Each structure stands twice: as structure tokens, then as C-alpha cells.
CSV table of C-alpha atoms and ligand atoms in Angstrom, one decimal:
chain,number,residue,atom,x,y,z
A,24,UNK,CA,-15.3,10.9,26.8
A,25,UNK,CA,-17.7,10.7,23.8
A,26,UNK,CA,-18.8,7.2,22.6
A,27,UNK,CA,-20.7,6.4,19.5
A,28,UNK,CA,-22.0,3.1,18.3
A,29,UNK,CA,-22.4,1.9,14.7
A,30,UNK,CA,-23.5,-1.4,13.2
A,31,UNK,CA,-20.5,-1.4,10.9
A,32,UNK,CA,-17.2,0.5,11.1
A,33,UNK,CA,-14.8,0.4,8.2
A,34,UNK,CA,-11.2,1.2,9.1
A,35,UNK,CA,-9.1,2.7,6.2
A,36,UNK,CA,-10.0,4.4,3.0
A,37,UNK,CA,-7.8,2.8,0.3
A,38,UNK,CA,-9.5,0.9,-2.5
A,39,UNK,CA,-10.7,-1.8,-0.1
A,40,UNK,CA,-12.2,0.6,2.4
A,41,UNK,CA,-13.7,2.9,-0.2
A,42,UNK,CA,-15.4,0.0,-1.9
A,43,UNK,CA,-16.6,-1.3,1.4
A,44,UNK,CA,-17.9,2.2,2.1
A,45,UNK,CA,-19.7,2.3,-1.3
A,46,UNK,CA,-21.4,-1.1,-0.6
A,47,UNK,CA,-22.3,-0.2,3.0
A,48,UNK,CA,-23.7,3.2,2.0
A,49,UNK,CA,-25.6,1.9,-0.9
A,50,UNK,CA,-27.1,-0.9,1.3
A,51,UNK,CA,-28.2,1.8,3.7
A,52,UNK,CA,-26.3,0.2,6.5
A,53,UNK,CA,-25.6,2.1,9.7
A,54,UNK,CA,-21.9,2.6,9.0
A,55,UNK,CA,-18.9,4.8,9.5
A,56,UNK,CA,-15.6,4.8,7.6
A,57,UNK,CA,-12.6,6.1,9.4
A,58,UNK,CA,-9.5,7.3,7.6
A,59,UNK,CA,-6.3,8.6,9.1
A,60,UNK,CA,-4.8,10.5,6.2
A,61,UNK,CA,-5.8,11.0,2.6
A,62,UNK,CA,-8.5,8.9,0.9
A,63,UNK,CA,-6.9,6.5,-1.6
A,64,UNK,CA,-4.2,4.6,0.4
A,65,UNK,CA,-1.3,3.3,-1.6
A,66,UNK,CA,-2.7,4.1,-5.0
A,67,UNK,CA,-1.8,7.7,-4.2
A,68,UNK,CA,1.8,6.5,-4.4
A,69,UNK,CA,1.2,5.1,-7.9
A,70,UNK,CA,1.9,7.2,-10.9
A,71,UNK,CA,-0.3,5.3,-13.4
A,72,UNK,CA,-2.8,2.5,-13.1
A,73,UNK,CA,-3.2,0.6,-16.3
A,74,UNK,CA,-4.9,-2.5,-15.2
A,75,UNK,CA,-8.1,-1.4,-13.4
A,76,UNK,CA,-11.1,-2.5,-15.6
A,77,UNK,CA,-13.3,0.2,-17.0
A,78,UNK,CA,-10.5,2.6,-17.7
A,79,UNK,CA,-9.0,1.5,-21.0
A,80,UNK,CA,-6.7,4.5,-21.3
A,81,UNK,CA,-5.4,4.0,-17.7
A,82,UNK,CA,-5.6,6.8,-15.1
A,83,UNK,CA,-3.4,8.2,-12.4
A,84,UNK,CA,-3.6,6.7,-8.9
A,85,UNK,CA,-4.8,10.1,-7.6
A,86,UNK,CA,-7.7,10.2,-10.1
A,87,UNK,CA,-8.7,6.6,-9.3
A,88,UNK,CA,-8.7,7.5,-5.6
A,89,UNK,CA,-10.9,10.6,-6.2
A,90,UNK,CA,-13.3,8.6,-8.4
A,91,UNK,CA,-13.7,5.8,-5.8
A,92,UNK,CA,-14.3,8.4,-3.0
A,93,UNK,CA,-16.8,10.3,-5.1
A,94,UNK,CA,-18.6,7.1,-6.0
A,95,UNK,CA,-19.1,6.2,-2.3
A,96,UNK,CA,-20.1,9.7,-1.4
A,97,UNK,CA,-22.8,9.7,-4.1
A,98,UNK,CA,-24.5,7.1,-1.9
A,99,UNK,CA,-24.0,9.2,1.3
A,100,UNK,CA,-21.0,7.5,2.7
A,101,UNK,CA,-20.6,8.4,6.4
A,102,UNK,CA,-16.9,9.1,6.9
A,103,UNK,CA,-14.6,10.9,9.3
A,104,UNK,CA,-10.9,11.5,9.7
A,105,UNK,CA,-9.4,10.0,12.8
A,106,UNK,CA,-6.5,8.0,14.1
A,107,UNK,CA,-7.4,4.7,15.8
A,108,UNK,CA,-4.6,3.9,18.2
A,109,UNK,CA,-5.9,0.6,19.6
A,110,UNK,CA,-9.0,-1.6,19.7
A,111,UNK,CA,-10.6,-4.2,22.0
A,112,UNK,CA,-12.1,-7.0,19.9
A,113,UNK,CA,-12.3,-9.5,22.8
A,114,UNK,CA,-15.9,-8.8,23.6
A,115,UNK,CA,-19.0,-7.2,22.1
A,116,UNK,CA,-19.5,-4.5,21.2
A,117,UNK,CA,-16.2,-4.1,19.4
A,118,UNK,CA,-14.4,-1.0,20.7
A,119,UNK,CA,-12.0,1.4,18.9
A,120,UNK,CA,-9.9,4.0,20.8
A,121,UNK,CA,-9.1,7.1,18.9
A,122,UNK,CA,-6.1,9.5,19.3
A,123,UNK,CA,-8.4,12.3,20.4
A,124,UNK,CA,-9.5,10.2,23.5
A,125,UNK,CA,-12.9,9.4,21.9
A,126,UNK,CA,-14.0,5.8,21.7
A,127,UNK,CA,-16.3,4.3,19.1
A,128,UNK,CA,-18.1,1.0,19.3
A,129,UNK,CA,-19.6,-1.3,16.6
A,130,UNK,CA,-21.2,-4.7,16.1
A,131,UNK,CA,-19.0,-5.4,13.0
A,132,UNK,CA,-15.7,-4.1,11.8
A,133,UNK,CA,-13.9,-4.3,8.4
A,134,UNK,CA,-10.2,-3.7,8.7
A,135,UNK,CA,-8.8,-2.1,5.6
A,136,UNK,CA,-5.7,-0.5,7.0
A,137,UNK,CA,-3.4,-1.5,4.1
A,138,UNK,CA,0.3,-1.6,4.0
A,139,UNK,CA,3.3,0.7,3.6
A,140,UNK,CA,6.7,0.5,1.8
A,141,UNK,CA,9.2,-1.7,3.5
A,142,UNK,CA,12.5,-0.1,4.4
A,143,UNK,CA,15.8,-1.8,3.7
A,144,UNK,CA,17.2,-0.9,7.2
A,145,UNK,CA,20.7,-0.1,5.9
A,146,UNK,CA,23.1,2.6,7.1
A,147,UNK,CA,22.3,6.1,5.8
A,148,UNK,CA,18.7,5.2,4.8
A,149,UNK,CA,16.9,6.7,7.7
A,150,UNK,CA,19.2,9.7,8.0
A,151,UNK,CA,18.8,10.6,4.3
A,152,UNK,CA,15.0,9.9,4.0
A,153,UNK,CA,13.5,13.0,2.5
A,154,UNK,CA,17.0,14.1,1.4
A,155,UNK,CA,17.4,11.8,-1.5
A,156,UNK,CA,16.0,8.5,-0.1
A,157,UNK,CA,12.4,8.1,-1.2
A,158,UNK,CA,9.7,5.4,-1.1
A,159,UNK,CA,7.4,7.1,-3.5
A,160,UNK,CA,8.4,7.8,-7.1
A,161,UNK,CA,5.1,9.4,-7.9
A,162,UNK,CA,5.7,12.0,-5.1
A,163,UNK,CA,9.4,12.7,-5.6
A,164,UNK,CA,10.3,12.0,-9.3
A,165,UNK,CA,10.0,15.7,-10.3
A,166,UNK,CA,12.9,16.6,-8.0
A,167,UNK,CA,15.3,14.6,-10.1
A,168,UNK,CA,15.0,16.3,-13.5
A,169,UNK,CA,18.2,15.6,-15.5
A,170,UNK,CA,19.8,13.7,-12.7
A,171,UNK,CA,20.9,10.1,-12.1
A,172,UNK,CA,18.8,8.0,-9.6
A,173,UNK,CA,18.7,4.4,-8.5
A,174,UNK,CA,15.7,2.2,-7.9
A,175,UNK,CA,16.1,-0.8,-5.6
A,176,UNK,CA,13.8,-3.8,-6.1
A,177,UNK,CA,12.6,-6.1,-8.8
A,178,UNK,CA,8.8,-6.3,-8.3
A,179,UNK,CA,5.9,-4.5,-10.0
A,180,UNK,CA,6.4,-1.3,-8.0
A,181,UNK,CA,10.2,-1.0,-8.7
A,182,UNK,CA,9.9,-1.7,-12.4
A,183,UNK,CA,6.9,0.4,-13.0
A,184,UNK,CA,8.2,3.4,-11.1
A,185,UNK,CA,11.7,3.1,-12.8
A,186,UNK,CA,9.9,3.7,-16.1
A,187,UNK,CA,8.0,6.6,-14.6
A,188,UNK,CA,11.2,8.1,-13.2
A,189,UNK,CA,12.7,8.3,-16.8
A,190,UNK,CA,10.2,11.1,-17.5
A,191,UNK,CA,12.4,13.3,-15.3
A,192,UNK,CA,15.8,11.7,-14.6
A,193,UNK,CA,18.5,11.4,-17.2
A,194,UNK,CA,19.4,7.9,-16.1
A,195,UNK,CA,17.8,5.3,-13.8
A,196,UNK,CA,19.8,2.4,-12.5
A,197,UNK,CA,17.6,-0.5,-11.2
A,198,UNK,CA,19.5,-2.6,-8.7
A,199,UNK,CA,18.0,-6.1,-8.1
A,200,UNK,CA,19.3,-8.8,-5.8
A,201,UNK,CA,18.7,-11.6,-8.3
A,202,UNK,CA,19.3,-11.9,-12.1
A,203,UNK,CA,15.6,-12.0,-12.9
A,204,UNK,CA,12.8,-9.5,-12.2
A,205,UNK,CA,9.7,-10.5,-10.3
A,206,UNK,CA,7.6,-7.9,-12.1
A,207,UNK,CA,4.9,-8.8,-14.6
A,208,UNK,CA,6.2,-9.3,-18.2
A,209,UNK,CA,4.5,-6.3,-19.7
A,210,UNK,CA,6.3,-4.0,-17.2
A,211,UNK,CA,9.6,-5.8,-17.8
A,212,UNK,CA,9.3,-5.3,-21.6
A,213,UNK,CA,8.7,-1.6,-21.2
A,214,UNK,CA,11.6,-1.2,-18.8
A,215,UNK,CA,14.0,-3.3,-21.0
A,216,UNK,CA,13.1,-1.2,-24.0
A,217,UNK,CA,13.8,2.1,-22.2
A,218,UNK,CA,17.3,3.4,-23.1
A,219,UNK,CA,17.3,5.5,-19.9
A,220,UNK,CA,17.1,2.4,-17.6
A,221,UNK,CA,20.2,0.4,-16.8
A,222,UNK,CA,20.2,-2.8,-14.7
A,223,UNK,CA,22.6,-4.0,-12.0
A,224,UNK,CA,21.9,-7.7,-11.3
A,225,UNK,CA,22.7,-10.0,-8.4
A,226,UNK,CA,23.5,-7.0,-6.2
A,227,UNK,CA,22.3,-5.7,-2.8
A,228,UNK,CA,22.7,-2.2,-1.5
A,229,UNK,CA,24.6,-2.1,1.8
A,230,UNK,CA,24.6,1.6,2.5
A,231,UNK,CA,23.4,5.0,1.3
A,232,UNK,CA,26.1,7.6,1.5
A,233,UNK,CA,26.0,11.4,1.7
A,234,UNK,CA,25.8,14.1,4.3
A,235,UNK,CA,23.3,16.8,3.3
A,236,UNK,CA,21.8,14.7,0.6
A,237,UNK,CA,22.3,11.3,-1.2
A,238,UNK,CA,25.7,11.1,-2.9
A,239,UNK,CA,25.9,7.4,-3.7
A,240,UNK,CA,25.3,3.8,-2.8
A,241,UNK,CA,27.5,1.0,-1.6
A,242,UNK,CA,26.9,-2.2,-3.4
A,243,UNK,CA,27.7,-5.8,-2.9
A,244,UNK,CA,27.6,-8.3,-5.7
A,245,UNK,CA,26.6,-12.0,-5.1
A,246,UNK,CA,30.2,-12.9,-6.1
A,247,UNK,CA,31.5,-10.8,-3.2
A,248,UNK,CA,32.6,-7.8,-5.3
A,249,UNK,CA,32.0,-4.4,-3.6
A,250,UNK,CA,31.4,-1.2,-5.6
A,251,UNK,CA,30.0,2.2,-5.3
A,252,UNK,CA,27.4,4.0,-7.5
A,253,UNK,CA,27.1,7.8,-7.6
A,254,UNK,CA,23.5,8.9,-7.7
A,255,UNK,CA,21.5,11.9,-6.5
A,256,UNK,CA,18.5,10.0,-5.3
A,257,UNK,CA,17.5,6.4,-4.5
A,258,UNK,CA,14.0,4.9,-4.5
A,259,UNK,CA,13.6,2.0,-2.2
A,260,UNK,CA,10.7,-0.1,-3.6
A,261,UNK,CA,11.2,-3.6,-2.0
A,262,UNK,CA,7.7,-4.6,-1.0
A,263,UNK,CA,5.3,-3.7,1.7
A,264,UNK,CA,4.8,-4.1,5.5
A,265,UNK,CA,1.3,-4.2,7.1
A,266,UNK,CA,-0.3,-1.2,8.8
A,267,UNK,CA,-1.2,-3.2,11.9
A,268,UNK,CA,0.1,-1.3,14.9
A,269,UNK,CA,-3.5,-0.7,16.1
A,270,UNK,CA,-4.6,-4.3,15.7
A,271,UNK,CA,-4.7,-7.1,18.4
A,272,UNK,CA,-2.5,-9.4,16.4
A,273,UNK,CA,-2.7,-12.4,18.6
A,274,UNK,CA,-6.5,-12.4,18.7
A,275,UNK,CA,-6.6,-12.0,14.9
A,276,UNK,CA,-4.1,-14.8,14.5
A,277,UNK,CA,-1.8,-12.6,12.4
A,278,UNK,CA,0.7,-14.5,10.1
A,279,UNK,CA,4.4,-14.3,10.7
A,280,UNK,CA,4.6,-11.1,8.6
A,281,UNK,CA,1.8,-9.4,10.6
A,282,UNK,CA,-0.9,-9.7,7.9
A,283,UNK,CA,-4.4,-10.9,8.9
A,284,UNK,CA,-5.6,-14.3,7.6
A,285,UNK,CA,-9.2,-14.6,6.6
A,286,UNK,CA,-11.5,-17.1,5.0
A,287,UNK,CA,-12.8,-16.6,1.4
A,288,UNK,CA,-15.6,-14.4,2.7
A,289,UNK,CA,-12.9,-12.1,4.4
A,290,UNK,CA,-13.9,-13.2,7.9
A,291,UNK,CA,-11.1,-13.1,10.4
A,292,UNK,CA,-10.6,-15.3,13.5
A,293,UNK,CA,-12.8,-12.8,15.4
A,294,UNK,CA,-16.5,-13.1,14.9
A,295,UNK,CA,-17.9,-10.0,13.3
A,296,UNK,CA,-14.5,-8.8,12.1
A,297,UNK,CA,-13.5,-8.8,8.5
A,298,UNK,CA,-10.2,-7.8,6.7
A,299,UNK,CA,-9.9,-6.6,3.1
A,300,UNK,CA,-7.1,-5.3,0.9
A,301,UNK,CA,-3.4,-5.3,1.5
A,302,UNK,CA,-3.7,-6.0,5.2
A,303,UNK,CA,-5.0,-9.5,4.4
A,304,UNK,CA,-2.7,-12.4,4.4
A,305,UNK,CA,-2.5,-13.3,0.7
A,306,UNK,CA,-0.2,-13.6,-2.4
A,307,UNK,CA,-1.8,-11.1,-4.8
A,308,UNK,CA,-1.9,-7.4,-3.9
A,309,UNK,CA,-3.7,-5.6,-6.7
A,310,UNK,CA,-6.2,-2.7,-6.6
A,311,UNK,CA,-8.9,-4.9,-8.2
A,312,UNK,CA,-8.4,-7.6,-5.4
A,313,UNK,CA,-8.6,-4.9,-2.7
A,314,UNK,CA,-11.8,-3.5,-4.2
A,315,UNK,CA,-13.4,-7.0,-4.6
A,316,UNK,CA,-12.5,-7.9,-1.0
A,317,UNK,CA,-14.0,-4.7,0.2
A,318,UNK,CA,-17.3,-5.6,-1.4
A,319,UNK,CA,-17.1,-9.2,-0.1
A,320,UNK,CA,-16.4,-7.9,3.4
A,321,UNK,CA,-19.6,-5.8,3.5
A,322,UNK,CA,-21.7,-8.8,2.3
A,323,UNK,CA,-20.1,-10.9,5.1
A,324,UNK,CA,-20.8,-8.1,7.6
A,325,UNK,CA,-24.5,-7.9,6.4
A,326,UNK,CA,-24.8,-11.7,6.9
A,327,UNK,CA,-23.3,-11.5,10.4
A,328,UNK,CA,-25.5,-8.6,11.4
A,329,UNK,CA,-28.7,-10.3,10.2
A,330,UNK,CA,-27.9,-13.4,12.2
A,331,UNK,CA,-27.1,-11.2,15.2
A,332,UNK,CA,-30.5,-9.5,15.4
B,403,NAP,P1,7.0,-7.3,-4.2
B,403,NAP,O1,6.2,-7.8,-5.4
B,403,NAP,O2,6.9,-8.0,-2.9
B,403,NAP,O3,8.5,-7.2,-4.7
B,403,NAP,C1,9.5,-6.8,-3.9
B,403,NAP,C2,10.8,-6.8,-4.6
B,403,NAP,O4,11.8,-6.3,-3.8
B,403,NAP,C3,11.2,-8.1,-5.1
B,403,NAP,O5,11.8,-8.1,-6.4
B,403,NAP,C4,12.2,-8.6,-4.0
B,403,NAP,O6,13.3,-9.4,-4.5
B,403,NAP,C5,12.8,-7.2,-3.6
B,403,NAP,N1,13.3,-7.2,-2.2
B,403,NAP,C6,12.6,-7.6,-1.1
B,403,NAP,N2,13.3,-7.4,0.0
B,403,NAP,C7,14.5,-7.0,-0.5
B,403,NAP,C8,15.7,-6.7,0.2
B,403,NAP,N3,15.9,-6.7,1.5
B,403,NAP,N4,16.8,-6.3,-0.6
B,403,NAP,C9,16.7,-6.2,-1.9
B,403,NAP,N5,15.6,-6.5,-2.6
B,403,NAP,C10,14.5,-6.9,-1.9
B,403,NAP,O7,6.6,-5.8,-3.8
B,403,NAP,P2,6.1,-4.6,-4.7
B,403,NAP,O8,6.7,-4.5,-6.0
B,403,NAP,O9,6.1,-3.4,-3.8
B,403,NAP,O10,4.5,-4.9,-4.9
B,403,NAP,C11,3.7,-5.1,-3.8
B,403,NAP,C12,2.4,-5.6,-4.3
B,403,NAP,O11,1.7,-4.7,-5.1
B,403,NAP,C13,2.6,-6.9,-5.2
B,403,NAP,O12,1.5,-7.8,-4.9
B,403,NAP,C14,2.5,-6.3,-6.5
B,403,NAP,O13,2.1,-7.2,-7.5
B,403,NAP,C15,1.4,-5.2,-6.4
B,403,NAP,N6,1.6,-4.1,-7.4
B,403,NAP,C16,1.0,-4.3,-8.6
B,403,NAP,C17,1.2,-3.4,-9.6
B,403,NAP,C18,0.6,-3.6,-11.0
B,403,NAP,O14,-0.1,-4.5,-11.2
B,403,NAP,N7,0.8,-2.7,-12.0
B,403,NAP,C19,2.0,-2.3,-9.4
B,403,NAP,C20,2.6,-2.1,-8.2
B,403,NAP,C21,2.5,-3.1,-7.2
B,403,NAP,P3,13.0,-10.9,-5.0
B,403,NAP,O15,12.3,-10.8,-6.3
B,403,NAP,O16,14.3,-11.5,-5.1
B,403,NAP,O17,12.1,-11.5,-3.9
């Protein structure tokens, strides 16, 4: 079994991990960034990013991911694709076990594993995923040209992606469990002004119906009224869950949602281990925060490593 040691390992290549990679590479640290899938993380699920400074016209999530990766690589980022299945953070060095049976060790670790869309866990959802149930409007919107789709959720993702879906679908019905959206006002204004978007308020979705593909939704209003809505697709955009299956949650003192608490310098409960981006326990999940935390985490790792030697 091969074993390699690094002063710093960064786990995950979303905006937090890529920024940490940029800072570590530029600081000429002995580092490795490990990514399981594509570089970019959740911004790859985002059609358009309008609030990342330096890009006044906005840019697609895909383009921002590419630019972030290219930026880190300009400073000789050392990266590999690999799937970390578990880790032992109880002693030193820190040890990561990979799917291919290799193990890597490090003196410091930055966890940037991010989050993924939360399922509703209602009947029909799992069975029809990929057959009309989707968690990514950017990926799947073009399948719904001239059709009627529903979006479930009232946060930034649901409202932003409902607007994006109107570029393809004839009609988008946004279903929210309250009578007020959580999304930021500018996204709300855009959605309210869009004649292709209709809203159903105070309503939860209790089932997705259909056999070969989605045919409709079963709805329950706050007042107890039940109804059905015929749609060809449904986008479930009701928040995120942490990508934490490889983490020792007890040792890291994970919060009740499974996110990792840190101090302001991104240091976790385990010495030498930092967490940055959407995996952190926090209120605000924006690309700009993730990037800032990635930078902070490298500075915290540098400080830790200096005091270690
Ligand atoms: P979010 O802000 O947590 O919103 C989740 C939405 O889903 C809320 O409206 C919530 O309703 C609803 N919801 C949750 N559980 C539900 C359930 N079981 N049934 C029905 N509805 C349910 O999540 P998000 O919109 O995915 O955003 C995640 C993070 O990314 C946030 O921090 C967000 O600000 C950020 N983000 C930012 C941008 C941007 O700045 N442009 C774009 C996308 C995402 P309630 O409102 O009633 O709680």
C-alpha cells in the first residue's frame, strides 16, 4: 500500500478548496489538493453568478470554476483526483484512506468537501430522479423546452433557478411552504416580474407522481386543502446537506446538521485541521465566503506548521 506525506492536504476543489490551493501553491507550501469529481463544486450547478466581485457582467458557474482552477494552476497547484473514504485525525500525522486502497498522511488538513442538494424524501422522488425529478436546473433545464415545470423551495437557489428555467420552459410554478420567499430581494423582484413564473404559497409537496416520467405533484396547503399539479418536471431546491461521510464527526464536534464548527481562523476542534466553505457550520453560504475562508484556512495552516517545526 503506497503512502505519501504532505505538509498540507486540501480536500475538495470547490471555491474554498481552489482558493486554498491557490494560496498554498503561491506560498510554495508542500501541498496536495484532492478532488473526487469535477473542479468547481456546487458552482457547477449554478447557471449564472452575478455577485462575485471583479466580474461586473456576471459569468456562468462553469466559467468561474474554470477560472479559479486555472488561477491556482498558474502557481503550480499540486492536485489529484481521488475519493477519500475515511480519515484518522486522532493522532499525528493525520491520515486519509482513499478508495483505491492508498493512504495519504499530512501535518495539516483543510476540509473543503462542501454540500449537496437536500432531498425532500417524499414518495416518487427517488424513483423518478433523472426521469423528471432534478436537483440542478443548470444541468437539466434544456430538457424542458416549451413544457411546464415546478420548482420547490423559496431560497436563493430556487428563485434564481426558476428564472433560469423560463429560458426553456413555457411555465414555471414555484411552490413554497410559506407566503414569503427567503431569497434576496433582487432575485425576488426578477422572479415576480417574470410572466412565465407562477407562485403557489403556503404549500408543501407530498408526492411526485408518474411511472416512466414525472406526470404531476400532490400538494397540501397549510389550510388542509389537497390538490394536484400537472407538470413534466420538478426541481427540488430546498437547501443543502453537508458532504461529511468521510469525516470523523464526533472528533470534529460537528453540529446537529453535520456541519463542522470552526473559529474565525477556520480552525476546527482538531489541531492542524481547518474547514472552509459550505461544510463549515455557518449562516451565510456564498461563493465569496467560501473563497475567503479557503484563503484564511491556508494562513491558519501556515501558522500551525511554523509553530510545529
Ligand atoms: P436555503 O437558503 O436554505 O433555502 C432553502 C429553501 O427551501 C427555503 O425557502 C426553505 O423554506 C425551503 N425548504 C427547506 N426545507 C423544505 C422542505 N422540507 N419542504 C419545503 N421547503 C423546504 O437554501 P438554498 O436556496 O439552496 O441556498 C443554499 C445557500 O446558498 C444559501 O446560503 C444561499 O444564500 C446560497 N446561495 C446564494 C445564491 C446567490 O447569492 N445568488 C444563489 C444560490 C444559493 P423556508 O424559507 O420556509 O425555510
